[in-house]
Amino acid sequence: MKKDLRKLAKKDHKKILDDNKTFYEKITTENYSLTKNSESKNKFSWKKFSYAMAAVLLVIVISATMLVIFLPDNTSEEEKKYYAEENFLTDIVEYENIESNLKYFHVDKNIIDTIFLTYDSLSGDYLFYDIFGAREDYMEDWKITICVNKDYAFPYIEEWYTQSTIINEYEVKYYTKNYIEEGVFVSITKSLIKIKEETILIEYTCLNFEHEENNFFDWLGNTITKK
């Protein structure tokens, strides 16, 4: 790093001298002529001028060096990637794929029917998983979306998740919508869980013939745990 700065500083110093060559030559010539004419009056004027010019150049050199050193080094910052949706591909994957690639969460294998992986076809980077499952005897079904890429902004509105609770040592933000359709009570709970670069979105739907509290939190406690 210091070696590169020294090279860059030398380059800037040379550029400063080259850019002002005409100016320095003009001043030097004029001063030399004046010095020759008045040598008998002041034989040290050329030496004084040389000291003054050296001092000016020293200030310019130091300023250029400090500028190079203290300018922000943007090359060290990791550029955020952009993923275009037209390059997305989706494949069906096995349970072992999410188990080996999730860093912070474990998903119970027994609640999974199908797993889809969406990835960027250009880079091969994984973006998110969609997990589907259901329990027909309890008239429940769910969709779990897990975003595993910190550079991919998965579309959701966090302000909608107005309530929160703690399950298995992680915070769950959620909201619930209840309604009746053709004599059946429908309860839909949507939740948001975030740990570092992994974000989980869950849509859990429960049907009942009578109005009763859904089984979401018990189901979630047995479904997603921290690694």
Backbone as a ProteinNet text record, in pm:
[ID]
protein_1_A
[PRIMARY]
MKKDLRKLAKKDHKKILDDNKTFYEKITTENYSLTKNSESKNKFSWKKFSYAMAAVLLVIVISATMLVIFLPDNTSEEEKKYYAEENFLTDIVEYENIESNLKYFHVDKNIIDTIFLTYDSLSGDYLFYDIFGAREDYMEDWKITICVNKDYAFPYIEEWYTQSTIINEYEVKYYTKNYIEEGVFVSITKSLIKIKEETILIEYTCLNFEHEENNFFDWLGNTITKK
[TERTIARY]
84.1	0	87.1	189.4	276.5	358.4	400.9	478.6	397.9	270.1	181.8	162.3	148	129.3	252.6	371.2	493.6	503.5	469.8	471.6	375.1	252.9	151.2	193.4	257.2	302.7	410.3	507.3	611.7	551.9	453	387.4	321.8	254.9	189.8	293.1	406.7	510.4	564.3	593.6	646.2	546.2	415.6	311.5	304.9	319.4	316	431.1	552.6	670.5	657.2	609.1	593	490.2	377.9	271.4	315.3	409	451.8	593.7	641.4	778.7	803.2	710.2	726.3	731.6	642.8	637.7	769.2	822.4	946.6	1064.1	1069.1	1178.2	1175.8	1052.4	1039	1089.8	1046.8	1089.6	1240	1292.5	1435.3	1517.7	1474.8	1547.8	1547	1425.8	1415.1	1497.8	1489.4	1563.6	1713.8	1755.1	1897.1	1952.1	1872.7	1915.3	1928.1	1830.6	1835.1	1952.7	1978.4	2088.7	2222.7	2241.1	2366.2	2388	2278.2	2290.8	2320.6	2272.5	2290.3	2380.2	2471.3	2554.6	2644.2	2686.4	2774.8	2700.8	2570	2490.6	2445.2	2411.3	2359.4	2399	2516	2568.1	2498.3	2415	2345	2199.6	2151.5	2010.4	1969.7	2060	2028.4	2014.8	2098.6	2092.1	1964.2	1923.9	1798.9	1678.9	1688.6	1577.7	1566.6	1681.9	1682.5	1620.2	1654	1596	1444.5	1401.3	1257.1	1182.9	1240.6	1176.7	1172.4	1280.5	1283.6	1174.9	1153.7	1050	911.2	886.8	757.3	732.2	836.6	821.4	799	864.6	846.5	702.4	643.4	503.6	412.2	439.8	356.6	367.9	492.5	514.9	445.3	458.8	395.5	243.5	188.4	42.3	-8.2	64.5	22.4	28.3	135	148.2	36	4.4	-102.4	-236.4	-256.6	-382.9	-398.6	-288.8	-292.9	-321.4	-259.1	-272.7	-412.1	-470.3	-595.9	-720.1	-704.6	-822.5	-880.8	-1014.1	-1074.7	-1040.4	-1008.2	-972.8	-1096.5	-1165.4	-1291.9	-1271	-1147.6	-1125.4	-1134.9	-1118.6	-1123.4	-1265.9	-1361.3	-1499.8	-1560.6	-1626.4	-1689.9	-1814.6	-1818.5	-1932.9	-2052.3	-2166.6	-2287.4	-2332.6	-2368.6	-2409.1	-2553.3	-2582.4	-2720.1	-2762.4	-2880.3	-2933.4	-3058.9	-3054.7	-3169.2	-3265	-3393.1	-3491.6	-3499.5	-3467.6	-3473.8	-3366.1	-3269.5	-3164.1	-3189.2	-3305.5	-3335.7	-3374.2	-3327.2	-3369.5	-3412.2	-3507.4	-3558.8	-3552.3	-3498.5	-3489.6	-3550.4	-3600.9	-3640.9	-3516.1	-3499.9	-3381	-3422.8	-3327.2	-3351.5	-3329.7	-3376.6	-3366	-3220.8	-3129.4	-2988.4	-2931.8	-2991.8	-2943.8	-2963.6	-3082.7	-3104.1	-3032.9	-3025.5	-2961.1	-2812.6	-2749.2	-2606.5	-2579.8	-2677.9	-2654.7	-2711	-2803.3	-2851.1	-2748.9	-2711.5	-2609.5	-2668.2	-2789	-2839	-2966.6	-3033.9	-3161.8	-3159.6	-3240.2	-3266.4	-3417	-3455.9	-3597.1	-3629.6	-3734.8	-3774	-3809.9	-3747.2	-3768	-3910.6	-3975.9	-4108.6	-4219.3	-4194.4	-4301.5	-4287.7	-4189.7	-4157.7	-4214	-4286.5	-4328.9	-4238.7	-4213.5	-4133.4	-4045.9	-3924.5	-3832.5	-3789.5	-3805.7	-3759.1	-3643.5	-3537.3	-3424.5	-3421.4	-3419.5	-3404.2	-3263.1	-3195.2	-3057.2	-3033.9	-2923.4	-2886.8	-2812.8	-2864.4	-2807.4	-2671	-2638.6	-2510.7	-2396.8	-2419.7	-2314.8	-2323.9	-2444.2	-2466	-2494.9	-2505	-2529.1	-2670	-2682	-2812	-2879.9	-3012.6	-3088.1	-3186.3	-3281.6	-3378.1	-3438.9	-3493.3	-3566.5	-3714.2	-3798.8	-3942.4	-3974.3	-4028.8	-4062.2	-4213.3	-4273	-4417.3	-4448.2	-4554.5	-4597.5	-4741.6	-4799.9	-4939.9	-4967.4	-5070	-5125.5	-5275.8	-5315.9	-5455.5	-5550.8	-5506.7	-5596.3	-5624.6	-5529.8	-5552.2	-5596.5	-5610.7	-5647.4	-5553	-5423.8	-5321	-5228.3	-5180.6	-5075.1	-4986.1	-4867.7	-4771.4	-4674.6	-4623.9	-4516.2	-4408.4	-4285.6	-4173.1	-4072.6	-4043.3	-3943.4	-3821.1	-3704.9	-3581.6	-3483.5	-3456.4	-3358.1	-3220.2	-3126.3	-2994.1	-2881.7	-2918.3	-2817.1	-2829.2	-2723	-2727.6	-2738.9	-2701.4	-2706.8	-2839.4	-2925.1	-3055.2	-3161.4	-3226	-3330	-3463.3	-3498.8	-3624.3	-3741.6	-3842	-3950.2	-4049.1	-4049.7	-4150.9	-4154.9	-4264.6	-4281.6	-4279.2	-4170.1	-4150.8	-4252.6	-4300.1	-4394.8	-4528.1	-4556.8	-4682.3	-4680.9	-4563	-4552	-4551.7	-4670.6	-4689	-4676	-4681.9	-4670.7	-4543.9	-4499.4	-4377.1	-4380.5	-4306.6	-4291.7	-4156.9	-4115.7	-3989.7	-4019.4	-3964.9	-3979.9	-3842.3	-3804	-3674.9	-3557.7	-3564.6	-3457	-3438.8	-3536.9	-3531.8	-3662.7	-3655.3	-3774.1	-3857.1	-3987.2	-4081.2	-4174.6	-4169.2	-4265.3	-4377.7	-4501.1	-4610.9	-4736.4	-4831.8	-4968	-5061.6	-5185.4	-5283	-5409.2	-5461.5	-5586.3	-5687.1	-5803.9	-5910.3	-6035.2	-6098.8	-6223.6	-6301	-6426	-6512	-6542.9	-6526.1	-6553.9	-6634.2	-6758.1	-6849.2	-6863.1	-6879.1	-6901.2	-6776.7	-6659.4	-6533.5	-6453.1	-6401	-6316.8	-6172.9	-6125.1	-5990.5	-5901.9	-5787.5	-5690.5	-5555.4	-5505.2	-5376	-5279.7	-5168.2	-5064.3	-4941.1	-4892.3	-4768.7	-4663.6	-4544.3	-4440.5	-4307.3	-4221.9	-4089.9	-3986.4	-3880.4	-3770.5	-3640.2	-3553	-3426.2	-3310.7	-3210.2	-3083.9	-2972.5	-2905.5	-2796.5	-2844.3	-2772.6	-2810.7	-2921.7	-2972.3	-3081.4	-3214.6	-3309.6	-3443.7	-3546.5	-3638.7	-3743.4	-3879.3	-3955.9	-4094.2	-4184.6	-4286.9	-4377.3	-4521.1	-4592.9	-4738.4	-4804.5	-4877.3	-4937.9	-5089.6	-5158.2	-5303.9	-5367.9	-5471.4	-5541.7	-5692.1	-5760.1	-5905.7	-5973.1	-6085.6	-6163.8	-6312.7	-6391.9	-6536.9	-6594.8	-6514.3	-6554.6	-6445.4	-6485.1	-6387.9	-6301	-6176.5	-6082.9	-5943.9	-5857.5	-5723.5	-5642.7	-5569	-5493.6	-5370	-5308.1	-5200	-5061.6	-5055.7	-4933.3	-4811.7	-4822.1	-4704	-4650.8	-4741.4	-4695.4	-4625	-4685.9	-4626.1	-4488.7	-4476.2	-4350.3	-4240.6	-4278	-4180.9	-4119.1	-4195.3	-4143.5	-4082	-4096.5	-4056.4	-3920	-3898.8	-3774.4	-3701.1	-3578.1	-3494.4	-3360	-3292.2	-3160.5	-3054.9	-2957.8	-2846.8	-2747.5
-121.1	0	125.4	130.3	246.4	260.6	145.9	148.3	208.8	172	226.6	376	418.8	561.8	640.8	582.5	653.7	670.4	562.8	571.6	678.3	677.5	773.6	915.9	932.6	1065	1116	1026	1066.3	1108.1	1033.2	1064	1201	1230.3	1361	1472.7	1448	1551.6	1585.7	1479.8	1502.5	1578.3	1542.9	1610.9	1758.9	1787.7	1927.6	2005.1	1943.8	2012.2	2029.7	1923.4	1932	2037.3	2039.1	2134.5	2278.9	2302.5	2439.1	2469.3	2386	2400.2	2537.8	2581.3	2711.5	2824.7	2814.2	2916.6	2924.2	2805	2803.7	2855.3	2814.2	2860.2	3011.6	3064.1	3208.9	3284.3	3237.5	3303	3290.1	3169.2	3145.4	3234.3	3244.6	3328.3	3474.5	3523.2	3663.8	3691.4	3602.3	3624.7	3616.5	3525.2	3510.6	3636.2	3694.7	3818.7	3930.4	3941.6	4045.1	4023.2	3896.9	3864.9	3903.5	3875.9	3909.6	4059.8	4134.3	4280.3	4343.6	4279.1	4339.4	4255.8	4178.3	4087.2	4159.1	4277.2	4352.1	4407.9	4435.8	4489.7	4382	4267.3	4161.4	4026.4	3978.9	3857.6	3732.7	3742.5	3625.6	3615.7	3701.8	3701.6	3571.1	3516.7	3389.6	3276.1	3272	3169.1	3182.5	3307.1	3329.4	3282.8	3314.2	3272.3	3119.5	3054.7	2908.2	2850.2	2906.4	2859.4	2880.1	2995.8	3025.5	2928.4	2903.9	2810.7	2669.6	2629.9	2497.8	2485.2	2592.9	2590.4	2577.6	2650.6	2643.9	2503.7	2448.2	2313.1	2210.4	2228.7	2137	2138	2257	2268.6	2197.7	2215.1	2151.1	1999.2	1951.7	1806.9	1747.3	1812.1	1761.6	1761.6	1868.1	1877.3	1765.2	1740.7	1634.3	1498.3	1475.6	1347.1	1326.3	1429.9	1419.5	1397	1460.9	1442.4	1298	1238.8	1099.4	1005.8	1031.9	943.2	947.8	1067.5	1081	1075.8	1066	1044.8	908	893.2	762.6	660.5	541.5	432.8	351	390.2	325.3	185.4	154.3	22.3	-87.5	-50.1	-151.4	-187.8	-105.7	-132	-231.9	-331.4	-432.6	-375.3	-382.2	-329.6	-423.9	-363.4	-442.9	-494.5	-622	-682.7	-647	-650.7	-630.3	-753.6	-805.5	-923.6	-886.7	-907.3	-876.9	-996.3	-967.9	-1075.8	-1161.3	-1102.1	-1181.4	-1289.7	-1281.8	-1383.6	-1490.5	-1483.7	-1580.5	-1715.2	-1821	-1957.2	-2025.9	-2120.2	-2190.8	-2341	-2411.9	-2557.6	-2617.7	-2740.1	-2816.7	-2879.2	-2864.1	-2918.1	-3007.2	-3083.3	-3172.3	-3099.9	-3161.2	-3102.2	-3074.3	-3160.4	-3144	-3012.2	-2960	-2833.5	-2718.5	-2707.6	-2597.7	-2624.6	-2750.2	-2782.3	-2743.5	-2760.8	-2729.7	-2582.8	-2511.1	-2371.9	-2268.1	-2306.3	-2212	-2201.9	-2079.9	-2059.3	-2051	-1994.8	-1959.1	-2033.1	-2097	-2161.3	-2309.1	-2382.8	-2522	-2535.2	-2596.8	-2617.2	-2765.3	-2795.3	-2934.1	-3001.3	-3110.7	-3182	-3232.3	-3263.3	-3325.9	-3233.3	-3102.5	-3011	-2973.5	-3034.6	-2993.6	-3092.9	-3038.9	-3118.6	-3094	-2965.9	-2929.1	-2808.9	-2809.1	-2696.3	-2646.1	-2517.2	-2453.4	-2358.5	-2365.6	-2274.1	-2179.1	-2048.9	-1949.1	-1892.8	-1889	-1843.5	-1757.5	-1685	-1599.8	-1683.1	-1686.5	-1773.5	-1724.9	-1596.2	-1543	-1575.2	-1551.2	-1572.5	-1708.1	-1768.1	-1891.8	-1869.5	-1743.5	-1712	-1751.8	-1815.5	-1848.9	-1720.6	-1711.3	-1593.4	-1627.8	-1719	-1755	-1892.7	-1949.3	-2076	-2049.5	-2126.4	-2132.3	-2275.2	-2287.3	-2418.7	-2427.6	-2535.1	-2554.8	-2682.2	-2674.7	-2791.1	-2776.4	-2887.3	-2885.4	-3002.8	-2984.2	-3094.9	-3095.2	-3184.6	-3185.3	-3221.1	-3306	-3345.3	-3229	-3133.6	-3015.4	-2895	-2914.1	-2808.7	-2688.4	-2719.7	-2617	-2627.9	-2514.7	-2515.6	-2394.1	-2397.7	-2289.7	-2275.1	-2155.4	-2123.9	-2051.4	-2103.4	-2042.4	-1995.4	-1867.8	-1812.3	-1771.8	-1820.9	-1790.9	-1723.8	-1596.5	-1523	-1546.7	-1594.4	-1632	-1547.3	-1441.1	-1356.5	-1213.8	-1163	-1030.5	-918.4	-944.4	-842.2	-839.9	-937.8	-941.3	-887	-779.3	-716.1	-784	-881.1	-952.9	-857.8	-854.5	-756.3	-789.5	-706.3	-715.4	-580.9	-556.2	-429.5	-459.7	-427.6	-464.9	-398.1	-278.1	-205.2	-278	-370.5	-444.9	-541.7	-581.9	-680.8	-605.4	-576.8	-481.7	-544	-675.6	-742.7	-826.4	-858.1	-937.7	-1025.2	-1134.6	-1225.3	-1296.1	-1365.4	-1438.6	-1588.1	-1657.9	-1803.2	-1862.7	-1961.2	-2028.3	-1929.7	-1825.9	-1727.8	-1635.7	-1629.7	-1530.9	-1452.7	-1329.5	-1244.2	-1277.5	-1286.5	-1309.6	-1189.4	-1119.2	-1012.4	-1070.7	-1030.2	-1094.9	-1007.8	-1047	-993.9	-1105.3	-1100.7	-1206.4	-1146.2	-1214.3	-1173.2	-1287.4	-1257.7	-1358.1	-1317.1	-1414.1	-1385.2	-1516.9	-1503.8	-1621.3	-1628.8	-1746.8	-1766.1	-1894.7	-1880.3	-1993.1	-2077.3	-2011.9	-2078.8	-2137	-2112.8	-2164	-2047.2	-2065.1	-1961.9	-1975.5	-1867.5	-1864.7	-1774	-1825.5	-1746.4	-1752.7	-1636.8	-1629.8	-1547.4	-1607.5	-1537.2	-1523.5	-1400.7	-1375.2	-1327	-1384.3	-1351.8	-1326.1	-1255.9	-1216.1	-1246.7	-1317	-1349.9	-1312.5	-1239.8	-1201	-1227.5	-1298.1	-1310.8	-1286.1	-1173.1	-1131.2	-1131.1	-1202.6	-1193.1	-1288.6	-1369.1	-1461.6	-1404.6	-1398.8	-1346.5	-1453.1	-1476.8	-1577.5	-1509.2	-1535.8	-1489.3	-1612.1	-1611.6	-1727	-1682.2	-1757.3	-1738.3	-1869.8	-1864.2	-1984.1	-1966.8	-2062.9	-2055.8	-2174.1	-2143	-2246.7	-2229.8	-2340.7	-2339.9	-2413.7	-2359.6	-2423.3	-2405.9	-2503.3	-2489.8	-2409	-2389.3	-2304.3	-2200.2	-2086.9	-1980.8	-2016.8	-2041.8	-2073.3	-2025.3	-2008.5	-1958.2	-2059.8	-2009.6	-2103.2	-2156.6	-2252.2	-2326.9	-2274	-2151.6	-2102.1	-2105.6	-2051.5	-2037.4	-2172.5	-2265.6	-2400.7	-2465.8	-2448.9	-2502.9	-2442	-2309.7	-2241.8	-2285	-2300.1	-2341.3	-2477	-2563.1	-2696.7	-2701.7	-2593.2	-2594	-2529.7	-2412.2	-2336.6	-2312	-2358.7	-2339.5	-2280.5	-2219.2	-2162.8	-2272.8	-2260.4	-2355.9	-2324.5
0	0	0	94.1	102.6	-24.9	-80.5	-203.6	-316.7	-326.1	-429.8	-411.3	-285.9	-258	-297.2	-267.6	-304.4	-454.7	-529.8	-675.7	-725.7	-668	-709.1	-674.4	-557.5	-515.4	-609.5	-645.6	-739	-872.6	-916.9	-1042.8	-1037.4	-925	-908.6	-900.5	-833.5	-822.8	-961.1	-1040.7	-1174.5	-1260.3	-1245.9	-1322.9	-1284.9	-1155.9	-1110	-1171.4	-1168.7	-1224	-1374.4	-1444.6	-1589.8	-1628.8	-1554.9	-1587.1	-1568.2	-1477.5	-1445	-1493.9	-1589.8	-1637.3	-1697.6	-1783.9	-1848.9	-1747.2	-1646.6	-1542.1	-1465.5	-1429	-1352.1	-1436.1	-1564.9	-1651.5	-1669.6	-1682.4	-1700.9	-1578.4	-1461.7	-1338.4	-1319.6	-1349.6	-1332.2	-1423.5	-1551.1	-1647.7	-1606.7	-1572.1	-1532.5	-1408.9	-1312.8	-1188.4	-1209.5	-1300.6	-1327.8	-1392.7	-1485.4	-1550.2	-1449.1	-1364.6	-1261.2	-1168.3	-1139.4	-1048.5	-1110.1	-1241.1	-1308.5	-1310.1	-1333	-1341.2	-1207.3	-1104.3	-972.3	-883.5	-948.2	-873.7	-774.1	-818.6	-730.3	-609.7	-626.5	-517	-419.7	-478	-390.9	-448.2	-415.1	-475.8	-424.7	-321.3	-266.5	-312.7	-405.2	-443.3	-511.4	-598.1	-664.3	-563.7	-464.7	-361.7	-281.6	-249.9	-175.7	-258.3	-389.7	-477.3	-481.8	-490.7	-495.2	-369.9	-253.1	-128.1	-127.4	-178.7	-181.2	-271.5	-392.5	-484.5	-426.8	-359.7	-296.9	-192.3	-116.2	-13.1	-75.8	-187.9	-256.3	-309.4	-375	-429.2	-319.3	-205.3	-93.4	-44.6	-37.3	4.5	-93.9	-225.6	-328.4	-319.5	-301.2	-293.3	-172.4	-56.1	65.9	51	-8.6	-25.7	-115.4	-226.3	-317.5	-250.4	-171.3	-101.9	-0.8	77.5	177	110.1	-6.7	-79.3	-123.2	-174.2	-218.5	-102.1	13.7	128.5	187.9	196.2	269.4	181.7	50.4	-33	-3.2	1.5	31.4	-74.2	-29.2	-119.4	-151.5	-260.2	-295.9	-350.4	-391.8	-450.4	-346.1	-216	-111.9	-71.5	-114.4	-79	-176.7	-122.6	-206.2	-272	-404.4	-477.1	-461.2	-439.3	-424	-559.7	-564.6	-690.1	-723.8	-852.8	-898.7	-977.3	-942.5	-1008.9	-1087.7	-1217.8	-1304	-1307.9	-1291.4	-1280.9	-1406.8	-1521.3	-1644.7	-1649.5	-1558.8	-1553.8	-1446.8	-1381.3	-1275.8	-1335.2	-1271	-1303.4	-1174.5	-1186.6	-1069.9	-1092.5	-993.6	-1000	-873.2	-884.6	-766.9	-706	-575.2	-509	-392.2	-342.9	-230.5	-98.1	9	142	180.5	138	173.5	121.9	16.3	-39.5	57.6	115.7	210.8	343.2	381.5	509.7	507.3	392.6	383.1	353.5	298.7	258.6	354.9	442.8	543.1	655.6	692.1	795	935.4	947.3	1080.2	1119.8	1024.6	1053	1013.3	1084.3	1048.6	1025.4	913.6	880.3	893.6	966.9	989.5	856	828	701.8	687	797.6	793.1	743.9	741.8	699	551.1	482.2	345.3	243.5	146.2	31.6	-89.1	-120	-237.5	-204.2	-258.7	-241.6	-379.4	-401.6	-524.1	-489.8	-568.4	-553.6	-672.3	-645.6	-749.7	-742.3	-857.2	-861.2	-985.1	-984.9	-1097.5	-1201.3	-1324.3	-1426.6	-1475.7	-1457.5	-1504.2	-1407.7	-1279.4	-1180	-1111.3	-1114.3	-1040.3	-893.6	-850.5	-709.6	-667.3	-550.2	-494.7	-445.5	-468.1	-425.9	-313.8	-341.8	-237.7	-264.4	-156.2	-162.1	-139.6	-206.3	-176.4	-132.4	-11.5	44.8	61.4	10.3	19	97.9	175.6	251.7	296.1	345.1	388.7	480.6	566.2	646.4	620	532.2	488.4	601.6	692.5	800.8	896.1	902.5	985.4	901.9	772.7	678.1	691.6	687	695.8	573.6	526.9	425.8	446.7	390.9	414.5	298.4	289.2	195.6	275.7	269.4	339.5	234	233	142.2	224.3	184.2	257.1	161.9	185.4	105.7	166.1	84.9	135.3	75.3	5.6	-59.3	-7.1	56.8	118.5	15	-110	-214.1	-288.9	-260.5	-327.7	-233.6	-274.8	-192.7	-221.5	-138.8	-159.6	-133.3	-221.1	-207.9	-95.9	7.1	113.1	183.9	253.7	325.3	474.6	538.3	678.1	769.9	733.5	819	834.4	745.4	756.5	874.7	916.9	1025.2	1158.2	1206	1316.3	1454.7	1464.7	1594.2	1598.3	1719.2	1729.1	1853.2	1846.7	1959.8	1946.5	2049.2	2047.1	2047.1	1949	1939.7	1910.9	1989.7	1969.7	1964	2044.7	2060.9	1941.2	1854.1	1746.3	1744.9	1694.3	1689	1565.8	1587.1	1477.5	1469	1357.3	1331.4	1245.8	1272.9	1202.6	1201.8	1117.7	1123.9	1076.1	1123	1093.4	1032.2	932.7	867.9	882.4	937.4	955.2	877.6	814.3	744.4	725.2	684.4	661	512.1	455.9	313.9	296.5	248.7	227.5	353.5	465.4	592	656.6	597.2	652.3	708.1	829.4	890.9	835.8	780.1	720.1	803.3	841.3	917.2	845	805	735	820.1	855.1	930.7	843.3	830.3	756.3	854.9	844.9	943.2	875.4	950.1	901.3	1009.5	970.1	1061.1	990.6	1060.7	1000.2	1096.9	1048.5	1119.5	1018.7	1037.1	948.2	803.5	712.3	571.7	531.9	624.6	592.6	640.7	548	578	544.1	638.1	616.6	616.3	512.7	503.2	500.2	583.4	594.2	574	492.7	479.5	520.8	630.7	690	688.5	627.8	616.1	688.3	766.5	842.5	822	792.2	774.1	889.1	935.3	1042.4	1013.4	1058.7	1046.2	1161.2	1264.4	1375.6	1398.4	1450.8	1475.1	1596.5	1571.4	1678.7	1639.6	1738.2	1713.5	1632.5	1535.1	1451.1	1524.5	1460.6	1523.1	1482.8	1432.5	1369	1461.1	1581.5	1665.9	1714	1742.4	1776.9	1658.1	1540.7	1418.1	1392.8	1406.9	1380.1	1478.2	1605.2	1705.3	1676.7	1610.7	1575.4	1436.4	1362.1	1221.3	1198.1	1256.1	1228.8	1359.6	1365.8	1483.9	1441.3	1536.6	1508.5	1510.3	1421.2	1419.1	1531.8
[MASK]
+++++++++++++++++++++++++++++++++++++++++++++++++++++++++++++++++++++++++++++++++++++++++++++++++++++++++++++++++++++++++++++++++++++++++++++++++++++++++++++++++++++++++++++++++++++++++++++++++++++++++++++++++++++++++++++++++++

